[in-house]
Amino acid sequence: MINFSEIQNIYFILPLVGFIIGLFGTMVGGGGGFFFLPVLTLLLAVPAQTAVITSLVATLPICMVGSWGHYRKNHIHFRVAALFMLTGIIGAFIGAGIANSISDFALKAAFGSYSILIALHMVFNAGKNNSEGFSKKIRISQKNLKTLTGSFFGMAAGLITGTFGTSGSAPVLAGLFSTKIPLKMVIGTSLLVVLVNTIFAAGAHFIVGKIDLTLVAFLTAGSTIGALIGPHLLAKIQVDKSENKAKYAYALIMAVIGVLMILGRN
């Protein structure tokens, strides 16, 4: 169901919020969906189920523009992406069913808990690897591909996408980091996986969910511009010596958002 909410004064800051999310999302491989849900539920008090589908639709332009930008920079590893997407699509449909069968209270609490757990996993994974653990080659061996690990994180990503409308970037990134491909390729590949998962999750939600196109318009007005700039900015940044720092920073942000969602779930 499509809905147009009444424009409020606070909506006029959403293009700026969207720009920051679009820029940041395409630079870390998350697509920004992880941040849309907290913004919609905590800042605008949008009902969780409506926030989920609205977040998914608002994420699509970022993922499309960002994926194309990273493709042009040769930052996408398609063989790895395919592994994550195959199981991610299945998870997306399962997640959509879960989201529409639980309460707002449970949805927010579950999202907060999930955020904290993924953050802890990323910190643990970063601690096990040093900068020499990442290959600088585009090709990776079948051993490093870790099919079972990729399938697990792909399914988890799709499940998170369908349930929370957050694009499932956290498990995608966690799984891609374990493949030991370069950070820029992790980011580009993640965006492509997120794009496919989001398309299928949005389709599943569209039948039973309510999309607030007013919020989508305000958010994407800025996020699309940010998504255009992100890949070009990332290509100019030297990240080889600061990959672990980037992981720790991203994990910290996820943990903080998780705590806020749990504390603000009422």
Tab-separated table of N, CA and C in Angstrom, residues 37 53 57 65 161 169 171 175-176 192 207 233 244 256:
chain	number	residue	atom	x	y	z
A	37	LEU	N	16.272	2.994	9.302
A	37	LEU	CA	15.299	2.501	10.278
A	37	LEU	C	15.388	3.258	11.603
A	53	ILE	N	9.448	-1.036	5.300
A	53	ILE	CA	9.261	-0.967	3.858
A	53	ILE	C	9.693	0.388	3.308
A	57	VAL	N	12.635	0.956	0.330
A	57	VAL	CA	12.446	1.727	-0.905
A	57	VAL	C	13.424	2.897	-0.961
A	65	VAL	N	22.853	3.490	-7.535
A	65	VAL	CA	23.883	4.460	-7.923
A	65	VAL	C	25.248	4.027	-7.402
A	161	THR	N	17.493	-8.112	6.000
A	161	THR	CA	16.900	-7.170	5.047
A	161	THR	C	15.385	-7.261	5.071
A	169	SER	N	23.414	-5.065	5.598
A	169	SER	CA	24.820	-4.811	5.269
A	169	SER	C	25.787	-5.372	6.296
A	171	PRO	N	25.833	-8.249	8.262
A	171	PRO	CA	26.304	-9.617	8.018
A	171	PRO	C	27.013	-9.764	6.675
A	175	GLY	N	30.751	-11.176	6.539
A	175	GLY	CA	31.103	-12.333	5.722
A	175	GLY	C	32.159	-12.014	4.683
A	176	LEU	N	32.049	-10.852	4.046
A	176	LEU	CA	33.019	-10.470	3.016
A	176	LEU	C	34.403	-10.229	3.602
A	192	LEU	N	26.393	-4.392	-4.093
A	192	LEU	CA	25.668	-5.177	-5.087
A	192	LEU	C	24.784	-6.218	-4.414
A	207	ILE	N	3.307	-6.137	-0.903
A	207	ILE	CA	1.958	-6.700	-0.898
A	207	ILE	C	1.230	-6.403	0.414
A	233	LEU	N	34.875	9.377	-4.083
A	233	LEU	CA	35.674	9.801	-2.938
A	233	LEU	C	36.473	8.643	-2.369
A	244	ASN	N	41.543	-2.179	9.598
A	244	ASN	CA	41.035	-2.577	10.902
A	244	ASN	C	40.392	-1.414	11.634
A	256	VAL	N	26.268	1.465	19.079
A	256	VAL	CA	25.567	2.624	19.640
A	256	VAL	C	24.119	2.664	19.162
